Amino acid sequence: MPIPRQRLHRTVFLAAAVYNIAWGCYALLDPQWVFRVADMAAQNHPQIFMTLGMVLGLYGVLYLDVALRPASGFLIAAVGLAGKILGPLGWLWLWSTDQWPFESGVILVTNDVIWWFPFTLYLRDAWPLWLAEMRGMRNATGTADATEPGS
C-alpha cells in the first residue's frame, strides 16, 4: 500500500542514503576534516571519527531501504530523526561548555537540520501504516487490540 507523497519520500531517503554513505566514506578517508574546518586541534584518536563515519554510512544503507520500501520504513526513519535531534543537542552541550567552537557546528546543517522537516513529514505519512501493522501483529498473536470493546 503506498503512502502519501511516496515519490517525495523515496527521493528524500535516496538523497539521505547517498549523502550518508558519501559522508561516512569521506570520514573514513579523512577523519580530521571537521577539526581542520573548525580550526580545532587534530584528534589524537582519529579512529573515533572514523567510527562515526562508519555508523553514518550504515545509516545510509538503512535510508536506502526506506527509499526502496517507503511503506515499511517508519522505525528506521524514527531512529534516524532521533539521531538528527540528539546529535545537535550533544553539539550544543559541547559548544556551551566551551569544548568545541561554534564553527564545528558546520556539520549540523547538512547532517541534521535539513532533514528534520522531510523526516518528520515522512513519519507523519507512514504512521497510519505502521500503526495498522502493529495492531495486525497484536491481533495475529491473539492479543486483544486496545480499540476493541472490552479490552
C-alpha positions as CSV (number, residue, x, y, z in Angstrom):
1,M,0.0,0.0,0.0
2,P,1.5,3.3,-1.0
3,I,1.9,6.2,1.5
4,P,1.0,9.8,0.8
5,R,3.8,11.6,-1.1
6,Q,5.5,8.3,-1.8
7,R,7.6,9.7,-4.7
8,L,8.8,12.6,-2.5
9,H,9.7,10.2,0.4
10,R,11.6,7.9,-2.0
11,T,13.6,10.9,-3.3
12,V,14.3,12.2,0.2
13,F,15.5,8.9,1.5
14,L,17.6,8.2,-1.6
15,A,19.3,11.5,-1.1
16,A,19.8,10.8,2.6
17,A,21.3,7.4,1.7
18,V,23.7,8.8,-0.9
19,Y,24.7,11.7,1.5
20,N,25.2,9.4,4.5
21,I,27.2,6.8,2.6
22,A,29.4,9.5,1.0
23,W,29.9,11.3,4.3
24,G,30.8,8.1,6.0
25,C,33.3,7.2,3.3
26,Y,34.9,10.6,3.5
27,A,35.1,10.4,7.3
28,L,37.0,7.1,6.9
29,L,39.4,8.6,4.4
30,D,39.9,12.0,6.1
31,P,38.9,11.7,9.8
32,Q,40.4,15.1,10.7
33,W,38.5,17.3,8.2
34,V,35.9,18.7,10.7
35,F,38.7,19.7,13.0
36,R,40.6,21.5,10.2
37,V,37.4,23.3,9.1
38,A,36.6,24.4,12.6
39,D,40.2,25.3,13.3
40,M,40.4,22.8,16.2
41,A,43.4,20.7,17.2
42,A,43.6,17.4,15.4
43,Q,42.3,14.4,17.2
44,N,44.8,12.1,18.9
45,H,42.5,9.2,18.1
46,P,41.0,9.7,14.6
47,Q,39.5,6.2,14.8
48,I,36.7,7.7,16.9
49,F,35.7,10.0,14.0
50,M,36.2,7.1,11.6
51,T,33.8,5.0,13.6
52,L,31.2,7.8,13.5
53,G,31.7,7.8,9.7
54,M,31.1,4.0,9.6
55,V,27.9,4.4,11.6
56,L,26.6,7.3,9.4
57,G,27.5,5.2,6.3
58,L,25.4,2.3,7.7
59,Y,22.5,4.7,8.3
60,G,22.8,5.4,4.6
61,V,22.2,1.8,3.8
62,L,19.1,1.8,6.1
63,Y,17.8,5.0,4.4
64,L,18.2,3.3,1.1
65,D,15.9,0.6,2.4
66,V,13.3,3.3,3.3
67,A,13.7,4.7,-0.2
68,L,13.0,1.3,-1.7
69,R,10.2,0.3,0.6
70,P,8.7,3.6,2.0
71,A,5.6,1.9,3.4
72,S,7.9,-0.1,5.7
73,G,10.5,2.4,6.9
74,F,8.8,4.0,9.9
75,L,11.1,2.7,12.6
76,I,14.3,3.3,10.6
77,A,13.2,6.9,9.9
78,A,12.2,7.4,13.6
79,V,15.6,6.3,14.8
80,G,17.2,8.5,12.1
81,L,15.3,11.5,13.2
82,A,16.0,10.9,16.8
83,G,19.7,10.9,16.0
84,K,19.3,14.1,14.0
85,I,17.8,15.7,17.0
86,L,20.1,14.2,19.7
87,G,23.3,15.0,17.7
88,P,22.7,18.8,17.7
89,L,21.8,18.6,21.4
90,G,25.1,16.9,22.1
91,W,26.9,19.6,20.0
92,L,25.0,22.3,21.8
93,W,26.4,20.9,25.1
94,L,29.9,20.7,23.7
95,W,29.7,24.3,22.5
96,S,28.0,25.7,25.6
97,T,30.7,24.2,27.8
98,D,33.5,25.6,25.6
99,Q,34.7,22.2,24.5
100,W,34.0,22.8,20.8
101,P,34.0,26.1,18.9
102,F,30.9,27.4,17.2
103,E,32.5,26.7,13.8
104,S,32.3,23.0,14.5
105,G,28.6,23.3,14.1
106,V,29.1,23.3,10.3
107,I,28.3,19.5,10.4
108,L,24.8,20.1,11.9
109,V,23.3,21.8,8.9
110,T,23.8,19.1,6.4
111,N,23.9,16.1,8.8
112,D,20.8,17.0,10.8
113,V,18.9,20.2,10.4
114,I,18.0,20.0,6.7
115,W,16.5,16.5,7.3
116,W,14.2,17.4,10.2
117,F,11.2,18.5,8.1
118,P,11.3,15.8,5.4
119,F,11.8,13.0,8.0
120,T,9.0,14.4,10.2
121,L,6.7,14.6,7.2
122,Y,7.6,11.0,6.2
123,L,6.9,9.8,9.8
124,R,3.5,11.6,9.7
125,D,2.6,9.9,6.4
126,A,3.9,6.5,7.4
127,W,2.4,6.5,10.9
128,P,-1.0,5.1,10.0
129,L,0.5,2.1,8.1
130,W,3.0,1.4,10.9
131,L,0.2,1.6,13.5
132,A,-2.1,-0.7,11.4
133,E,0.8,-3.2,11.0
134,M,1.4,-3.2,14.8
135,R,-2.3,-3.7,15.5
136,G,-2.3,-6.5,13.0
137,M,0.6,-8.2,14.6
138,R,-1.0,-8.0,18.0
139,N,-4.2,-9.4,16.6
140,A,-2.3,-12.2,14.9
141,T,-0.8,-13.3,18.2
142,G,-4.2,-13.4,19.9
143,T,-3.6,-10.3,22.0
144,A,-6.6,-8.0,22.3
145,D,-6.5,-4.8,20.3
146,A,-6.8,-1.8,22.6
147,T,-9.5,-0.4,20.3
148,E,-11.8,-3.5,20.7
149,P,-14.6,-3.3,23.2
150,G,-13.8,-5.0,26.5
151,S,-10.1,-4.8,26.1
